[in-house]
Amino acid sequence: MANVLVVGSGGREHALSWKLSQSSAVDTVFTAPGNGGTRDNVFVAAEDIGGLAGFAEKNDCFTVVGPEVPLSMGIVDLFRRRNLEIFGPTGGSAQLESSKIWAKQFMKGNGIPTAGFEVFDDRKEALEYVASTPHPVVVKADGLAAGKGVFVCSDAAEAGDAVDAILGRNVFGRAGSRIVVEERIDGVEASYIALCDGDTVVPMAASQDHKRIYDGDRGPNTGGMGAYSPTPAVDAEIAAKIQSRIIEPTVSAMKGLGLPFQGFLYAGIMVRDGEPYVLEFNTRMGDPECQPIVMRMDFDLYEYLLECSRGRLSRLPAPRWKSQSAVCVVLASRGYPGKYPRGEEIAGLGEVRDGMVFHAGTRRDSGRVLTTGGRVLGVTALGSDLRDAVSRAYSMADKIRWPHKHCRTDIGSWGLSGADQAAL
Ligand SMILES: Nc1ncnc2c1ncn2[C@@H]1O[C@H](COP(=O)(O)OP(=O)(O)O)[C@@H](O)[C@H]1O
Ligand SMILES: [Mg+2]
């Protein structure tokens, strides 16, 4: 029996811990630092990669990394140097996420479909460019910005403000010392995640995330307010195009660069007129996409991640997926993604009988569960179809209460609306 260490503290990490703990080959799943929903929490921060290596060594753990920051810091390189088994990309491979400029140049150089772009480090040059470019643009800080570094602009004035914020006022510090200005692509967004061992690619179930804070995709972007899987945004034809034009060429080009990609390769996709374009790569599972995806897994995730980390995915059969739909509705603290209150007591958790309540920004305090973060819980249900899963997830969500609870009421609605699907 093996021990597992899951690194991170969000809903994604609770979902991974939960799924990994179901493996008959797994003894204890530790989570560092974990949250109010994860068991066997270890009080080491996700960025303390030396501390994590020490814990994994002492407790003989196979380590699974959830978030991007330790990956970009080189947690995988450090563990490998110490002969510790770990799942995730090296710091070099994680550049696909940690530098948007690196990723754009990689895509351009390898013919992977993505929006046209320019790179700037000079405010004045960037301002001149956005004032003169004829099409709408998206302005992105180069480095990791916790999902806040992207400005989808509707006109040149907004684009100028975004340039001023990043290159003028340095609101993202070093992560914003350079920017990408890219063409805005209007279409339908989806998340396509594949497990890669450097050579072999095993697609995970496709999903769709809801990034804006309010119903109808209004308000500022968040880390994600809900997700569901499968999604009509990625039908068999689109999935085949994403595999052959995006995922496979990426994996083979990374290998060619001497940076074989091992881990979850997440392509944020925009589908326009039936053609997929990469908006960005992430080098890890999505949060909240992970929550509905793990609910649909009909295989031993531990076995897949372990074999993946050993470069032996091709030995495993194709994973089986439940045909049911899964929906995750994120319950947040009102005010998020801006300021919000913390420390509110969550009631009603014991009344939920269906699905899984994955914790994110919570902690336990003498038997009570308190809010600590913007995104607090991800209530996740399986259903016979999307409509059934949506209704189950919302009846779970209704039972859970705290003073500043906020959630969107339209998670999954795009997938349910035939009219929008016809527009694909
Ligand atoms: N070229 C683009 N055209 C239209 N929308 C975009 C484009 N690039 C990004 N977006 C929107 O902005 C969001 C965030 O951008 P993304 O590149 O995924 O950065 P991050 O997740 O690091 O904030 C995307 O989910 C998408 O909704
Ligand atoms: Mg993104």
Coordinates of C-alpha atoms and ligand atoms in Angstrom, one line a residue:
M1 CA 0.0 0.0 0.0
A2 CA 1.2 3.4 -0.9
N3 CA 0.8 6.8 0.7
V4 CA -0.1 9.8 -1.5
L5 CA 0.6 13.5 -0.9
V6 CA -1.7 15.9 -2.7
V7 CA -0.2 19.5 -2.9
G8 CA -2.7 22.4 -2.7
S9 CA -5.7 23.6 -0.8
G10 CA -8.6 24.2 -3.3
G11 CA -11.6 22.4 -4.5
R12 CA -9.5 20.7 -7.1
E13 CA -7.2 19.2 -4.4
H14 CA -10.2 18.0 -2.3
A15 CA -11.5 16.3 -5.5
L16 CA -8.2 14.7 -6.3
S17 CA -7.7 13.5 -2.7
W18 CA -11.2 12.1 -2.6
K19 CA -10.7 10.2 -5.8
L20 CA -7.2 9.0 -5.0
S21 CA -8.3 7.7 -1.6
Q22 CA -10.7 5.3 -3.4
S23 CA -7.9 3.3 -4.9
S24 CA -7.3 -0.1 -3.3
A25 CA -3.6 0.5 -3.7
V26 CA -3.6 3.6 -1.6
D27 CA -3.2 3.7 2.2
T28 CA -3.3 7.4 3.4
V29 CA -3.9 10.4 1.2
F30 CA -2.3 13.5 2.9
T31 CA -3.1 17.0 1.6
A32 CA -0.7 19.9 2.1
P33 CA -2.0 22.3 3.3
G34 CA -5.5 21.1 2.5
N35 CA -8.8 22.7 3.7
G36 CA -11.8 22.0 5.9
G37 CA -12.9 19.1 3.7
T38 CA -9.7 17.2 3.2
R39 CA -8.5 14.6 5.8
D40 CA -5.0 14.1 7.0
N41 CA -3.9 17.7 6.3
V42 CA -0.2 18.5 6.5
F43 CA 0.7 22.0 7.6
V44 CA 3.2 22.7 4.9
A45 CA 2.5 25.4 2.3
A46 CA 2.1 24.5 -1.3
E47 CA 5.0 26.8 -2.1
D48 CA 7.4 25.3 0.5
I49 CA 8.7 22.8 -2.0
G50 CA 11.6 21.7 0.2
G51 CA 9.3 21.1 3.2
L52 CA 7.0 19.1 1.0
A53 CA 10.0 17.0 -0.3
G54 CA 11.0 16.3 3.4
F55 CA 7.4 15.2 4.3
A56 CA 7.1 13.0 1.2
E57 CA 10.5 11.3 1.9
K58 CA 9.7 10.7 5.5
N59 CA 6.2 9.3 4.8
D60 CA 7.1 7.4 1.6
C61 CA 4.6 9.3 -0.5
F62 CA 3.8 9.5 -4.2
T63 CA 3.1 13.2 -4.7
V64 CA 0.4 14.8 -6.9
V65 CA 0.7 18.5 -7.5
G66 CA -2.6 20.5 -7.9
P67 CA -1.7 24.1 -8.4
E68 CA 0.6 25.9 -10.9
V69 CA 2.9 27.9 -8.5
P70 CA 4.8 25.0 -7.1
L71 CA 5.1 23.5 -10.6
S72 CA 6.6 26.7 -12.0
M73 CA 9.0 26.7 -9.0
G74 CA 10.3 23.4 -10.0
I75 CA 8.8 21.1 -7.4
V76 CA 9.0 18.2 -9.8
D77 CA 12.7 18.8 -10.6
L78 CA 13.5 19.0 -6.9
F79 CA 11.6 15.7 -6.1
R80 CA 13.3 13.9 -9.0
R81 CA 16.7 15.0 -7.8
R82 CA 15.9 13.4 -4.4
N83 CA 14.5 10.2 -6.0
L84 CA 10.9 10.9 -4.9
E85 CA 8.1 9.9 -7.2
I86 CA 5.9 12.8 -8.2
F87 CA 3.2 13.5 -10.8
G88 CA 3.4 16.8 -12.7
P89 CA 5.5 18.7 -15.3
T90 CA 9.0 19.9 -14.6
G91 CA 9.6 23.7 -14.3
G92 CA 10.8 23.8 -17.9
S93 CA 7.7 22.1 -19.2
A94 CA 5.4 24.2 -17.0
Q95 CA 6.5 27.3 -18.9
L96 CA 3.6 26.4 -21.2
E97 CA 1.5 28.0 -18.4
S98 CA 3.9 30.1 -16.4
S99 CA 4.8 32.3 -19.4
K100 CA 2.1 33.2 -21.8
I101 CA 4.7 34.7 -24.1
W102 CA 6.7 31.4 -24.1
A103 CA 3.4 29.5 -24.9
K104 CA 2.4 31.9 -27.7
Q105 CA 5.8 31.6 -29.4
F106 CA 5.7 27.8 -28.9
M107 CA 2.3 27.6 -30.6
K108 CA 3.3 30.0 -33.4
G109 CA 6.5 28.0 -34.0
N110 CA 4.7 24.7 -34.2
G111 CA 1.6 25.7 -36.2
I112 CA -0.8 25.2 -33.3
P113 CA -4.0 27.3 -33.8
T114 CA -4.1 30.3 -31.6
A115 CA -5.0 34.0 -31.8
G116 CA -2.5 36.3 -33.6
F117 CA -0.4 38.3 -31.1
E118 CA 2.3 40.9 -30.4
V119 CA 4.6 41.1 -27.4
F120 CA 5.5 44.3 -25.6
D121 CA 7.6 45.4 -22.7
D122 CA 7.4 49.1 -23.5
R123 CA 4.2 51.0 -22.4
K124 CA 4.4 53.6 -25.1
E125 CA 4.8 51.1 -28.0
A126 CA 2.0 49.0 -26.6
L127 CA -0.3 52.0 -26.4
E128 CA 0.5 53.0 -30.0
Y129 CA -0.3 49.5 -31.1
V130 CA -3.6 49.1 -29.3
A131 CA -4.7 52.6 -30.5
S132 CA -4.0 51.6 -34.2
T133 CA -5.1 48.0 -34.4
P134 CA -8.4 47.5 -36.2
H135 CA -9.7 44.4 -34.3
P136 CA -10.7 44.0 -30.7
V137 CA -7.9 42.8 -28.5
V138 CA -7.1 40.9 -25.3
V139 CA -4.3 42.2 -23.1
K140 CA -2.4 39.6 -21.0
A141 CA 0.3 39.8 -18.4
D142 CA 3.0 37.3 -19.3
G143 CA 3.4 35.6 -15.9
L144 CA 1.3 33.8 -13.3
A145 CA -1.4 36.2 -12.0
A146 CA -3.8 33.9 -10.2
G147 CA -6.4 34.3 -13.0
K148 CA -6.4 38.1 -12.8
G149 CA -3.9 39.0 -15.5
V150 CA -6.1 39.0 -18.5
F151 CA -8.2 41.9 -19.9
V152 CA -10.7 41.1 -22.6
C153 CA -11.3 44.5 -24.2
S154 CA -14.2 45.9 -26.2
D155 CA -12.4 48.9 -27.6
A156 CA -9.1 50.7 -27.8
A157 CA -9.7 52.8 -24.7
E158 CA -10.2 49.7 -22.6
A159 CA -7.1 48.2 -24.1
G160 CA -5.1 51.3 -23.3
D161 CA -6.3 51.1 -19.7
A162 CA -5.1 47.5 -19.5
V163 CA -1.7 48.4 -20.9
D164 CA -1.4 51.3 -18.4
A165 CA -2.3 49.0 -15.5
I166 CA 0.2 46.3 -16.4
L167 CA 3.1 48.2 -17.9
G168 CA 2.5 51.6 -16.3
R169 CA 1.3 50.9 -12.8
N170 CA 2.9 47.4 -12.6
V171 CA -0.1 46.0 -10.9
F172 CA 1.2 42.4 -11.4
G173 CA 4.8 43.2 -10.5
R174 CA 7.3 41.0 -12.4
A175 CA 4.6 38.8 -13.8
G176 CA 3.6 41.9 -15.8
S177 CA 7.0 43.1 -17.0
R178 CA 6.0 41.9 -20.5
I179 CA 2.5 41.6 -22.1
V180 CA 0.9 39.8 -24.9
V181 CA -1.7 41.7 -27.0
E182 CA -3.7 39.2 -28.9
E183 CA -6.7 39.2 -31.2
R184 CA -10.0 38.6 -29.5
I185 CA -11.7 35.5 -30.7
D186 CA -15.5 35.4 -30.1
G187 CA -16.9 31.9 -29.8
V188 CA -17.7 29.2 -27.4
E189 CA -15.2 28.3 -24.7
A190 CA -14.4 24.9 -23.4
S191 CA -11.7 23.1 -21.4
Y192 CA -9.9 20.1 -22.9
I193 CA -7.6 18.3 -20.5
A194 CA -5.4 15.3 -21.4
L195 CA -3.1 13.1 -19.3
C196 CA 0.4 13.0 -20.9
D197 CA 3.4 11.0 -19.9
G198 CA 5.8 12.6 -22.4
D199 CA 4.7 10.5 -25.3
T200 CA 1.3 8.9 -24.8
V201 CA -1.8 11.1 -24.5
V202 CA -5.0 10.0 -22.6
P203 CA -7.8 12.5 -23.0
M204 CA -9.9 13.3 -20.0
A205 CA -13.6 14.0 -20.3
A206 CA -14.2 17.5 -21.8
S207 CA -15.9 20.2 -19.7
Q208 CA -17.1 23.7 -19.7
D209 CA -16.3 26.3 -17.1
H210 CA -18.2 29.5 -16.2
K211 CA -15.6 32.2 -15.5
R212 CA -17.7 35.3 -14.8
I213 CA -19.0 36.1 -11.4
Y214 CA -22.7 36.7 -12.4
D215 CA -25.4 34.9 -14.3
G216 CA -25.4 35.4 -18.0
D217 CA -21.6 35.7 -18.1
R218 CA -21.6 39.2 -16.7
G219 CA -19.2 40.9 -14.3
P220 CA -15.5 40.3 -13.7
N221 CA -13.7 37.0 -14.4
T222 CA -13.1 34.7 -11.4
G223 CA -11.2 31.5 -10.9
G224 CA -14.4 29.7 -12.1
M225 CA -17.9 29.7 -10.7
G226 CA -18.9 26.2 -11.9
A227 CA -18.3 23.6 -14.5
Y228 CA -19.9 20.6 -16.1
S229 CA -18.9 17.5 -18.1
P230 CA -19.5 16.4 -20.8
T231 CA -20.3 19.5 -22.8
P232 CA -21.9 19.9 -26.3
A233 CA -19.2 22.5 -26.9
V234 CA -16.8 19.7 -27.5
D235 CA -18.5 17.1 -29.7
A236 CA -16.6 14.1 -31.3
E237 CA -15.6 16.2 -34.3
I238 CA -14.2 19.1 -32.3
A239 CA -12.5 16.7 -29.9
A240 CA -10.8 15.0 -32.8
K241 CA -9.5 18.4 -34.1
I242 CA -8.3 19.4 -30.7
Q243 CA -6.4 16.0 -30.3
S244 CA -4.8 16.1 -33.8
R245 CA -4.1 19.8 -34.2
I246 CA -3.4 20.9 -30.6
I247 CA -2.6 18.2 -28.0
E248 CA -0.6 15.7 -30.1
P249 CA 1.6 18.4 -31.8
T250 CA 2.2 20.1 -28.5
V251 CA 3.3 16.8 -26.8
S252 CA 5.6 15.9 -29.7
A253 CA 7.1 19.4 -30.0
M254 CA 7.7 19.6 -26.2
K255 CA 9.5 16.3 -26.5
G256 CA 11.5 17.7 -29.4
L257 CA 12.6 20.6 -27.3
G258 CA 13.9 18.3 -24.6
L259 CA 11.0 19.2 -22.3
P260 CA 8.8 16.2 -22.5
F261 CA 5.4 17.1 -21.0
Q262 CA 4.3 14.9 -18.2
G263 CA 1.2 15.7 -16.3
F264 CA -2.3 17.2 -17.0
L265 CA -2.1 19.3 -20.2
Y266 CA -5.1 21.6 -20.1
A267 CA -5.9 23.6 -23.3
G268 CA -8.3 26.5 -22.8
I269 CA -10.1 26.4 -26.1
M270 CA -12.3 28.8 -28.0
V271 CA -14.4 27.2 -30.7
R272 CA -15.2 29.6 -33.6
D273 CA -17.1 28.4 -36.7
G274 CA -16.3 24.8 -35.8
E275 CA -12.6 25.4 -35.4
P276 CA -10.7 25.2 -32.1
Y277 CA -8.1 27.8 -31.0
V278 CA -5.9 27.7 -27.9
L279 CA -6.5 30.7 -25.6
E280 CA -3.9 29.4 -23.1
F281 CA -2.4 26.2 -21.8
N282 CA -2.4 25.2 -18.1
T283 CA -0.1 22.5 -16.9
R284 CA -2.4 21.0 -14.3
M285 CA -6.1 20.2 -13.7
G286 CA -8.6 23.0 -13.9
D287 CA -10.4 24.2 -10.8
P288 CA -13.4 23.7 -10.9
E289 CA -13.3 21.5 -14.0
C290 CA -11.6 18.8 -11.9
Q291 CA -14.6 18.4 -9.7
P292 CA -17.1 17.2 -12.3
I293 CA -14.4 15.2 -14.1
V294 CA -13.3 13.1 -11.2
M295 CA -17.0 12.3 -10.5
R296 CA -17.2 10.7 -13.9
M297 CA -14.1 8.7 -13.6
D298 CA -14.7 5.0 -13.7
F299 CA -11.1 4.0 -13.2
D300 CA -8.4 4.1 -10.6
L301 CA -6.9 7.6 -10.8
Y302 CA -3.9 6.6 -8.6
E303 CA -2.9 3.9 -11.1
Y304 CA -3.1 6.3 -14.1
L305 CA -1.1 9.1 -12.3
L306 CA 1.5 6.7 -11.1
E307 CA 2.1 5.0 -14.5
C308 CA 2.0 8.5 -16.1
S309 CA 4.8 9.7 -13.8
R310 CA 6.8 6.6 -14.8
G311 CA 6.2 7.2 -18.6
R312 CA 4.2 4.1 -18.9
L313 CA 0.7 5.3 -19.8
S314 CA 0.7 3.1 -22.9
R315 CA 0.5 0.0 -20.7
L316 CA -2.9 0.9 -19.4
P317 CA -6.2 0.4 -21.1
A318 CA -8.3 3.4 -22.2
P319 CA -10.0 4.8 -19.1
R320 CA -13.7 4.2 -18.6
W321 CA -16.0 7.2 -18.0
K322 CA -19.5 7.2 -16.5
S323 CA -22.0 8.1 -19.2
Q324 CA -23.7 10.3 -16.6
S325 CA -23.3 14.1 -16.6
A326 CA -21.7 15.9 -13.7
V327 CA -22.1 19.5 -12.6
C328 CA -20.2 21.5 -10.0
V329 CA -21.8 24.7 -8.7
V330 CA -19.3 26.9 -6.8
L331 CA -20.6 28.6 -3.7
A332 CA -18.6 31.8 -3.1
S333 CA -18.5 34.6 -0.6
R334 CA -20.3 37.6 -1.8
G335 CA -17.8 40.2 -2.8
Y336 CA -15.4 37.8 -4.5
P337 CA -13.4 38.3 -6.8
G338 CA -13.0 41.5 -4.8
K339 CA -13.0 41.9 -1.0
Y340 CA -15.3 39.5 0.9
P341 CA -15.9 38.6 4.6
R342 CA -14.2 35.5 6.1
G343 CA -14.9 33.4 9.2
E344 CA -18.6 32.9 8.6
E345 CA -20.1 29.6 9.8
I346 CA -21.4 27.3 7.1
A347 CA -24.7 25.6 8.0
G348 CA -26.5 22.7 6.3
L349 CA -23.6 20.6 5.2
G350 CA -25.0 17.6 7.1
E351 CA -28.3 17.9 5.2
V352 CA -26.8 17.1 1.8
R353 CA -27.4 13.5 0.9
D354 CA -26.6 13.5 -2.8
G355 CA -23.3 14.1 -4.7
M356 CA -20.1 15.5 -3.2
V357 CA -19.5 18.8 -1.5
F358 CA -15.8 19.6 -2.3
H359 CA -14.3 22.2 0.0
A360 CA -12.1 25.1 -1.2
G361 CA -11.9 28.1 1.1
T362 CA -13.0 26.5 4.4
R363 CA -11.4 25.5 7.7
R364 CA -12.6 23.5 10.6
D365 CA -12.8 25.1 14.1
S366 CA -14.0 22.9 17.0
G367 CA -16.6 21.0 14.9
R368 CA -17.7 24.1 13.0
V369 CA -16.8 24.7 9.3
L370 CA -15.9 28.4 8.6
T371 CA -15.4 30.3 5.4
T372 CA -11.8 31.4 4.7
G373 CA -11.8 32.1 0.9
G374 CA -13.6 33.6 -2.0
R375 CA -14.6 30.3 -3.5
V376 CA -15.8 28.3 -0.6
L377 CA -17.4 25.0 -1.7
G378 CA -18.0 23.2 -5.0
V379 CA -21.3 21.2 -4.8
T380 CA -21.0 18.5 -7.4
A381 CA -23.6 16.1 -8.6
L382 CA -23.9 13.3 -11.0
G383 CA -27.2 12.9 -13.0
S384 CA -28.7 10.8 -15.7
D385 CA -28.2 13.8 -18.0
L386 CA -27.2 17.4 -17.8
R387 CA -30.6 18.6 -16.7
D388 CA -30.8 16.0 -13.9
A389 CA -27.3 16.8 -12.7
V390 CA -28.0 20.6 -12.7
S391 CA -31.2 20.1 -10.7
R392 CA -29.4 17.8 -8.2
A393 CA -26.5 20.2 -7.8
Y394 CA -28.8 23.1 -7.1
S395 CA -30.9 21.2 -4.6
M396 CA -27.6 20.5 -2.8
A397 CA -26.6 24.1 -3.0
D398 CA -29.9 25.3 -1.6
K399 CA -29.4 23.3 1.6
I400 CA -26.1 25.0 2.4
R401 CA -26.2 28.5 4.0
W402 CA -24.0 31.2 5.4
P403 CA -24.6 35.0 5.5
H404 CA -22.6 36.0 2.4
K405 CA -23.2 33.0 0.3
H406 CA -23.3 33.7 -3.5
C407 CA -23.6 31.4 -6.4
R408 CA -24.6 31.6 -10.0
T409 CA -28.0 30.2 -10.8
D410 CA -27.2 29.3 -14.5
I411 CA -24.4 26.8 -14.3
G412 CA -24.9 24.3 -17.2
S413 CA -27.5 26.4 -18.9
W414 CA -25.5 26.9 -22.1
G415 CA -25.3 23.1 -22.4
L416 CA -29.0 22.9 -22.0
S417 CA -30.0 25.5 -24.5
G418 CA -30.6 24.0 -27.9
A419 CA -30.6 27.4 -29.6
D420 CA -27.0 28.1 -28.6
Q421 CA -25.9 24.7 -29.7
A422 CA -27.3 25.3 -33.1
A423 CA -25.1 28.4 -33.3
L424 CA -22.0 26.3 -33.0
Ligands
LIG1 N1 -7.9 35.7 -27.5 C1 -9.0 35.7 -26.7 N2 -10.2 36.0 -27.2 C2 -11.4 36.0 -26.5 N3 -11.4 35.8 -25.1 C3 -10.2 35.5 -24.6 C4 -9.0 35.4 -25.3 N4 -8.0 35.1 -24.5 C5 -8.5 34.9 -23.2 N5 -9.9 35.2 -23.3 C6 -10.8 35.1 -22.2 O1 -10.1 35.5 -21.0 C7 -10.1 34.4 -20.0 C8 -8.8 34.3 -19.3 O2 -7.7 34.2 -20.3 P1 -6.7 33.0 -20.1 O3 -5.7 33.2 -21.3 O4 -7.3 31.7 -20.0 O5 -5.8 33.5 -18.8 P2 -5.9 33.1 -17.3 O6 -6.7 31.9 -17.1 O7 -4.5 32.9 -17.0 O8 -6.5 34.3 -16.6 C9 -10.4 33.2 -20.9 O9 -11.0 32.1 -20.1 C10 -11.4 33.7 -22.0 O10 -12.7 33.8 -21.5
MG2 MG -7.6 30.4 -18.2

